[in-house]
């Protein structure tokens, strides 16, 4: 697993799994389908991405296609010039 | 809106009678109190509550309390007075600005606003927080944006960080909680109860403030969707100025509507879809019967579920442990005996 993906996975697991029956997040798990992200969670995730990967997330980029799973976030990060390989 | 879509199948006259019987029973028989205080905000829900309370108990047992603060729309007090006058109920007005200010609400909130908009001028500029518009047309995630309005018409929009959002909401909620405290004071000194104005659309999705506007004795309207509230209000003669007003929490000095602040689509759409979701109707059925696309219904259902999940604790008493399931003390422990 790439460092980027591992960092991301670790953040998601530490921030959003507490109190759920899950102990891990599969790469293609939809956060919205299982209810992992509410409106505050979205802001926390974006905050993390901007600070950790030194990118700027635009409002129009805040769509499920970019942020709804670890794989989708990795694809999005690549589009912003972050290496995930 | 078409009348049948607004009533959603409700027999308005029969429903008015049912609500009135409920209010009469609760106030006089269950609570054994003399009347109801209604926090009349100038909005549709409290106007309807006042109307049904007067119909149930008579105007002498209903007091309208107006609780403006410096950031309320001036229309709110105007429209509330107009409706109270039409009903012939006694009106008491308490400006809650000094109480809200004493809690540091304006300072705390404006401090956060200035982090994002350093030249924000309270009193001159407006501010509100909004969600992305048009949930039916755009697949956007729920995130809050601060919108500052300048006197020259310019708008500054900045996405809020989690801490900033929480600080603004926590400060703003003090306004509704101050109103709750004031309403209980006005009710208890008269041996009255506090009437609630939360409707079903708000109740199901958590669009009220816990121990704020949610802190009441009875909720006579919590089984009616917002569209039905409008239909019943029209049926019972709520004044036109309130019927034609766009629903708003009226707590931000930028006049955000319920749609901008929470629901992301008009109530006419929210209510039919929320009802379908509550009844467990499939996406295919809803698309066939109501003319939406599968992606629209899936998106809206997901939003409903997310808000329902986030607000579960607002619809119950505070969780506690059961006394019946209390573990018994070990039998070999010394037991206290009565002195002889």
Coordinates of C-alpha atoms in Angstrom, one line a residue:
Chain A
X1 CA 0.0 0.0 0.0
X2 CA 1.3 3.5 -0.9
X3 CA 2.2 5.9 1.9
X4 CA -0.5 8.3 0.8
X5 CA -3.2 5.6 0.9
X6 CA -2.0 4.3 4.3
X7 CA -2.0 7.8 5.7
X8 CA -5.5 8.4 4.4
X9 CA -6.8 5.1 5.6
X10 CA -5.4 5.6 9.0
X11 CA -7.0 9.1 9.3
X12 CA -10.4 7.8 8.2
X13 CA -10.2 4.8 10.6
X14 CA -9.1 7.0 13.5
X15 CA -11.6 9.8 12.9
X16 CA -14.8 8.1 11.8
X17 CA -14.9 4.5 13.0
X18 CA -15.1 5.1 16.7
X19 CA -18.4 3.8 18.0
X20 CA -19.2 1.8 14.8
X21 CA -19.0 -2.0 14.4
X22 CA -16.2 -1.5 11.8
X23 CA -12.5 -1.8 12.6
X24 CA -11.2 -1.2 9.1
X25 CA -12.3 0.6 6.0
X26 CA -12.0 -1.2 2.6
X27 CA -10.6 0.8 -0.2
X28 CA -13.9 0.9 -2.1
X29 CA -16.3 1.3 0.8
X30 CA -18.8 4.2 0.2
X31 CA -18.6 6.5 3.2
X32 CA -22.0 7.9 2.4
X33 CA -23.8 4.5 2.0
X34 CA -22.7 3.3 5.4
X35 CA -23.2 6.8 7.0
X36 CA -19.6 7.5 8.0
X37 CA -19.6 11.1 6.9
X38 CA -22.0 13.8 8.2
X39 CA -21.6 17.5 7.4
X40 CA -19.0 18.0 10.1
X41 CA -17.2 14.8 8.9
X42 CA -16.9 16.2 5.4
X43 CA -15.3 19.4 6.7
X44 CA -12.9 17.4 8.9
X45 CA -11.9 15.2 5.9
X46 CA -11.3 18.3 3.7
X47 CA -9.3 20.0 6.4
X48 CA -7.1 16.9 6.7
X49 CA -6.6 16.6 2.9
X50 CA -5.7 20.3 2.6
X51 CA -3.2 20.2 5.5
X52 CA -1.7 16.8 5.0
X53 CA -1.2 17.0 1.2
X54 CA -0.9 20.8 0.9
X55 CA -3.6 21.1 -1.6
X56 CA -6.6 23.5 -1.9
X57 CA -10.0 21.8 -2.2
X58 CA -12.4 23.9 -4.2
X59 CA -16.1 24.0 -3.2
X60 CA -17.2 22.5 -6.6
X61 CA -14.8 19.6 -5.9
X62 CA -16.8 18.6 -2.8
X63 CA -18.8 15.8 -4.5
X64 CA -19.1 12.1 -3.7
X65 CA -17.2 11.3 -6.9
X66 CA -14.1 12.8 -5.4
X67 CA -14.5 11.9 -1.7
X68 CA -16.8 9.0 -1.1
X69 CA -14.1 6.2 -0.7
X70 CA -10.4 5.8 -0.2
X71 CA -10.0 4.8 -3.9
X72 CA -12.0 7.9 -5.0
X73 CA -10.0 10.2 -2.8
X74 CA -6.7 8.7 -4.1
X75 CA -7.9 9.4 -7.7
X76 CA -8.8 12.9 -6.7
X77 CA -5.5 13.5 -5.0
X78 CA -3.7 12.3 -8.2
X79 CA -5.7 14.8 -10.2
X80 CA -4.3 17.5 -7.7
X81 CA -0.8 16.4 -8.3
X82 CA -0.3 14.3 -5.2
X83 CA 1.6 11.0 -5.8
X84 CA -0.4 8.0 -4.6
X85 CA 1.6 5.3 -6.4
Chain B
X1 CA -48.5 24.5 -5.0
X2 CA -51.5 22.3 -6.0
X3 CA -53.9 22.0 -3.1
X4 CA -53.8 18.2 -3.0
X5 CA -50.0 18.2 -2.9
X6 CA -50.0 20.7 -0.1
X7 CA -52.5 18.8 2.1
X8 CA -51.0 15.4 1.3
X9 CA -54.4 13.8 1.8
X10 CA -55.3 15.6 5.0
X11 CA -58.9 16.5 5.9
X12 CA -58.1 20.0 7.2
X13 CA -61.3 20.6 9.2
X14 CA -61.2 17.1 10.8
X15 CA -57.5 17.5 11.6
X16 CA -58.1 20.9 13.2
X17 CA -60.7 19.3 15.4
X18 CA -58.3 16.5 16.3
X19 CA -55.5 18.9 17.2
X20 CA -57.8 21.1 19.3
X21 CA -59.1 18.0 21.2
X22 CA -55.5 17.1 21.9
X23 CA -54.6 20.6 23.2
X24 CA -57.7 20.8 25.4
X25 CA -57.0 17.4 26.9
X26 CA -53.3 18.0 27.5
X27 CA -53.7 21.5 29.0
X28 CA -56.8 21.0 31.1
X29 CA -56.8 17.3 31.9
X30 CA -53.2 16.0 31.8
X31 CA -51.2 19.1 32.8
X32 CA -54.1 20.6 34.8
X33 CA -53.0 24.1 33.8
X34 CA -54.9 27.2 32.8
X35 CA -53.7 27.9 29.3
X36 CA -50.8 28.0 26.8
X37 CA -48.1 30.4 26.0
X38 CA -47.0 30.6 22.3
X39 CA -43.7 32.1 21.3
X40 CA -45.1 33.9 18.2
X41 CA -42.1 34.4 15.9
X42 CA -43.8 35.8 12.8
X43 CA -43.4 32.4 11.1
X44 CA -46.0 29.9 9.9
X45 CA -45.6 27.2 12.6
X46 CA -46.1 29.5 15.6
X47 CA -48.9 31.3 13.8
X48 CA -50.8 28.0 13.3
X49 CA -50.1 27.0 16.9
X50 CA -51.6 30.2 18.2
X51 CA -54.7 29.7 15.9
X52 CA -55.3 26.1 17.0
X53 CA -54.8 27.0 20.7
X54 CA -57.3 29.8 20.5
X55 CA -59.8 27.5 18.7
X56 CA -59.2 24.8 21.4
X57 CA -59.2 26.9 24.6
X58 CA -60.5 30.4 23.7
X59 CA -58.5 33.5 23.3
X60 CA -58.4 34.3 27.1
X61 CA -56.3 31.1 27.7
X62 CA -53.6 31.9 25.1
X63 CA -50.8 34.4 25.5
X64 CA -48.6 35.3 22.6
X65 CA -45.0 36.1 23.6
X66 CA -42.9 38.0 21.1
X67 CA -39.1 37.5 21.7
X68 CA -37.3 39.7 19.2
X69 CA -33.5 40.4 19.3
X70 CA -31.5 42.9 17.4
X71 CA -30.8 40.5 14.5
X72 CA -34.4 39.4 14.0
X73 CA -36.1 40.6 10.8
X74 CA -38.3 43.6 11.6
X75 CA -41.1 41.9 9.6
X76 CA -41.2 39.1 12.2
X77 CA -42.5 41.3 15.0
X78 CA -44.8 43.1 12.6
X79 CA -46.4 40.0 11.2
X80 CA -46.6 38.3 14.7
X81 CA -48.5 41.3 16.0
X82 CA -50.8 41.4 13.0
X83 CA -51.7 37.7 13.6
X84 CA -52.1 38.1 17.4
X85 CA -54.4 41.1 16.8
X86 CA -56.5 39.1 14.4
X87 CA -56.8 36.3 17.0
X88 CA -57.5 38.8 19.8
X89 CA -54.9 37.3 22.2
X90 CA -52.9 39.1 24.8
X91 CA -49.4 40.0 23.6
X92 CA -46.2 40.3 25.7
X93 CA -43.0 41.4 24.2
X94 CA -39.5 40.8 25.6
X95 CA -36.5 42.0 23.7
X96 CA -33.9 39.3 24.4
X97 CA -31.0 41.2 23.0
X98 CA -29.4 42.1 26.4
X99 CA -29.7 38.5 27.6
X100 CA -28.2 37.1 24.4
X101 CA -25.4 39.7 24.5
X102 CA -24.7 38.9 28.2
X103 CA -24.0 35.3 27.1
X104 CA -21.4 36.7 24.6
X105 CA -23.2 35.3 21.6
X106 CA -22.6 38.2 19.2
X107 CA -18.9 38.5 20.3
X108 CA -18.2 34.8 20.0
X109 CA -19.8 34.4 16.6
X110 CA -18.3 37.6 15.2
X111 CA -14.9 36.5 16.3
X112 CA -15.2 33.4 14.1
X113 CA -16.6 35.4 11.2
X114 CA -13.6 37.8 11.4
X115 CA -11.2 34.8 11.1
X116 CA -12.6 34.3 7.6
X117 CA -13.6 37.9 6.7
X118 CA -11.4 40.3 8.7
X119 CA -13.3 43.5 7.6
X120 CA -16.7 42.1 8.8
X121 CA -18.7 45.0 10.3
X122 CA -21.5 43.8 12.6
X123 CA -24.6 46.0 12.3
X124 CA -23.6 47.1 8.8
X125 CA -22.7 43.8 7.1
X126 CA -25.0 40.8 7.1
X127 CA -23.9 37.2 7.7
X128 CA -25.4 33.7 7.4
X129 CA -24.3 30.1 6.9
X130 CA -25.6 28.0 4.1
X131 CA -25.4 24.5 2.6
X132 CA -24.9 24.0 -1.2
X133 CA -28.1 24.8 -3.0
X134 CA -30.3 22.5 -5.0
X135 CA -29.8 18.9 -3.8
X136 CA -32.2 17.6 -6.5
X137 CA -29.9 18.9 -9.3
X138 CA -26.4 18.7 -7.9
X139 CA -24.6 15.8 -6.2
X140 CA -22.8 17.9 -3.7
X141 CA -21.7 16.9 -0.2
X142 CA -23.1 18.8 2.8
X143 CA -20.7 21.5 3.9
X144 CA -21.4 24.9 5.3
X145 CA -20.3 28.2 3.8
X146 CA -20.2 31.5 5.6
X147 CA -21.8 34.3 3.5
X148 CA -21.1 37.9 4.4
X149 CA -23.1 40.6 2.7
X150 CA -21.7 44.0 2.2
X151 CA -23.8 47.2 2.0
X152 CA -22.8 47.7 -1.7
X153 CA -24.2 44.3 -2.5
X154 CA -21.0 42.3 -2.6
X155 CA -21.0 38.8 -1.1
X156 CA -18.0 37.2 0.4
X157 CA -18.3 33.4 0.6
X158 CA -15.9 31.2 2.7
X159 CA -16.1 27.5 3.5
X160 CA -16.2 26.9 7.2
X161 CA -13.7 24.7 9.0
X162 CA -15.3 22.2 11.5
X163 CA -14.3 24.1 14.6
X164 CA -15.6 27.4 13.1
X165 CA -18.9 25.8 12.2
X166 CA -19.3 24.3 15.7
X167 CA -18.5 27.6 17.4
X168 CA -20.9 29.6 15.2
X169 CA -23.8 27.1 15.7
X170 CA -23.1 26.8 19.5
X171 CA -23.3 30.6 19.9
X172 CA -26.3 31.0 17.7
X173 CA -28.3 28.2 19.4
X174 CA -28.2 30.3 22.6
X175 CA -30.8 32.5 21.0
X176 CA -33.4 29.7 20.8
X177 CA -32.4 28.5 24.3
X178 CA -32.9 32.0 25.7
X179 CA -36.3 32.0 24.1
X180 CA -37.1 28.7 25.8
X181 CA -36.1 30.0 29.2
X182 CA -38.2 33.1 28.7
X183 CA -41.3 31.1 27.5
X184 CA -41.1 28.9 30.6
X185 CA -40.9 32.0 32.9
X186 CA -44.0 33.5 31.2
X187 CA -45.8 30.1 31.3
X188 CA -45.0 29.1 34.9
X189 CA -45.9 32.4 36.5
X190 CA -49.4 32.1 34.9
X191 CA -49.7 28.3 35.6
X192 CA -49.7 27.8 31.8
X193 CA -47.8 25.3 29.6
X194 CA -45.4 26.1 26.7
X195 CA -46.7 25.1 23.3
X196 CA -44.2 23.7 20.8
X197 CA -44.1 24.6 17.1
X198 CA -41.8 21.9 15.6
X199 CA -43.5 20.2 12.6
X200 CA -42.9 16.7 11.3
X201 CA -40.4 17.8 8.6
X202 CA -38.2 19.4 11.2
X203 CA -38.7 16.7 13.8
X204 CA -37.7 13.8 11.5
X205 CA -34.6 15.6 10.3
X206 CA -33.5 17.3 13.5
X207 CA -34.1 20.9 12.4
X208 CA -34.7 22.4 15.8
X209 CA -32.5 23.3 18.7
X210 CA -32.4 20.7 21.5
X211 CA -33.6 22.5 24.7
X212 CA -34.2 25.5 22.5
X213 CA -37.3 25.5 20.4
X214 CA -37.4 21.8 21.1
X215 CA -37.8 22.5 24.8
X216 CA -41.6 22.6 25.3
X217 CA -44.5 20.9 27.1
X218 CA -46.5 19.7 24.1
X219 CA -45.9 19.4 20.4
X220 CA -49.4 19.7 18.7
X221 CA -47.9 20.0 15.2
X222 CA -45.1 17.5 15.1
X223 CA -47.2 15.0 13.1
X224 CA -47.7 17.4 10.2
X225 CA -45.3 18.0 7.3
X226 CA -44.5 21.7 6.6
X227 CA -46.7 21.6 3.5
X228 CA -49.6 20.5 5.6
X229 CA -48.8 23.3 8.1
X230 CA -49.2 25.8 5.3
X231 CA -52.5 24.2 4.2
X232 CA -53.9 24.1 7.7
X233 CA -52.7 27.7 8.4
X234 CA -54.5 28.9 5.3
X235 CA -57.6 26.9 6.3
X236 CA -57.7 28.5 9.7
X237 CA -57.1 32.0 8.5
X238 CA -53.5 32.8 9.4
X239 CA -52.7 36.3 8.1
X240 CA -51.6 36.6 4.5
X241 CA -48.2 38.2 5.4
X242 CA -47.2 35.1 7.2
X243 CA -48.6 32.7 4.7
X244 CA -46.6 34.3 1.9
X245 CA -43.4 34.5 3.8
X246 CA -40.5 32.2 3.0
X247 CA -39.7 30.1 6.1
X248 CA -36.6 31.1 7.9
X249 CA -35.0 30.4 11.4
X250 CA -34.6 34.2 11.6
X251 CA -31.6 34.0 13.8
X252 CA -28.9 35.2 11.4
X253 CA -28.5 38.8 10.4
X254 CA -28.5 37.7 6.7
X255 CA -31.9 36.3 6.6
X256 CA -31.1 32.7 5.6
X257 CA -34.1 30.5 4.6
X258 CA -34.8 27.0 5.9
X259 CA -34.0 25.8 2.5
X260 CA -30.5 27.5 2.4
X261 CA -29.7 26.6 5.9
X262 CA -30.8 23.0 6.1
X263 CA -33.1 21.3 3.6
X264 CA -31.4 22.2 0.3
X265 CA -34.7 22.1 -1.7
X266 CA -38.2 23.6 -1.4
X267 CA -40.6 22.2 1.2
X268 CA -43.0 21.0 -1.5
X269 CA -40.2 18.6 -2.7
X270 CA -38.9 17.8 0.8
X271 CA -42.2 16.7 2.1
X272 CA -43.3 14.3 -0.6
X273 CA -39.9 12.7 -0.7
X274 CA -39.6 12.5 3.1
X275 CA -43.0 10.9 3.3
X276 CA -42.0 8.3 0.7
X277 CA -38.7 7.6 2.6
X278 CA -40.6 7.2 5.9
X279 CA -42.9 4.8 4.2
X280 CA -40.0 2.8 2.9
X281 CA -41.0 3.3 -0.7
X282 CA -38.4 2.1 -3.2
X283 CA -36.5 4.4 -5.5
X284 CA -38.2 2.9 -8.6
X285 CA -41.7 3.4 -7.1
X286 CA -41.0 7.1 -6.3
X287 CA -39.5 7.7 -9.7
X288 CA -42.5 6.2 -11.4
X289 CA -45.2 7.9 -9.3
X290 CA -43.6 11.3 -8.6
X291 CA -41.5 11.9 -11.7
X292 CA -38.0 12.1 -10.2
X293 CA -34.9 10.4 -11.6
X294 CA -33.2 7.5 -9.7
X295 CA -30.1 9.6 -9.0
X296 CA -32.3 12.4 -7.5
X297 CA -34.2 10.1 -5.2
X298 CA -31.0 8.2 -4.2
X299 CA -29.3 11.5 -3.3
X300 CA -32.3 12.8 -1.3
X301 CA -32.8 9.5 0.5
X302 CA -29.1 9.5 1.4
X303 CA -29.4 13.1 2.8
X304 CA -32.5 12.1 4.8
X305 CA -30.8 9.1 6.3
X306 CA -27.7 11.2 7.2
X307 CA -29.7 13.9 9.0
X308 CA -31.9 11.3 10.7
X309 CA -28.8 9.5 12.0
X310 CA -27.2 12.7 13.2
X311 CA -30.3 13.8 15.1
X312 CA -31.5 10.6 16.8
X313 CA -30.7 12.0 20.3
X314 CA -32.9 15.0 19.7
X315 CA -36.0 12.9 19.5
X316 CA -35.7 11.0 22.8
X317 CA -35.3 11.7 26.5
X318 CA -31.6 11.7 27.6
X319 CA -30.3 8.1 27.5
X320 CA -30.0 6.5 31.0
X321 CA -29.6 3.1 32.6
X322 CA -32.6 0.9 33.6
X323 CA -33.2 0.7 37.3
X324 CA -34.7 -2.8 36.8
X325 CA -31.5 -4.1 35.3
X326 CA -29.4 -2.8 38.2
X327 CA -27.0 -5.5 39.4
X328 CA -27.8 -6.8 42.9
X329 CA -25.2 -6.4 45.6
X330 CA -23.2 -9.6 46.4
X331 CA -25.0 -11.6 49.0
X332 CA -22.0 -12.1 51.3
X333 CA -21.7 -8.3 51.7
X334 CA -22.6 -7.1 55.3
X335 CA -26.1 -5.8 55.3
X336 CA -27.2 -2.8 57.3
X337 CA -29.7 -3.8 60.0
X338 CA -32.1 -1.5 61.9
X339 CA -30.9 -0.5 65.3
X340 CA -32.8 -2.2 68.0

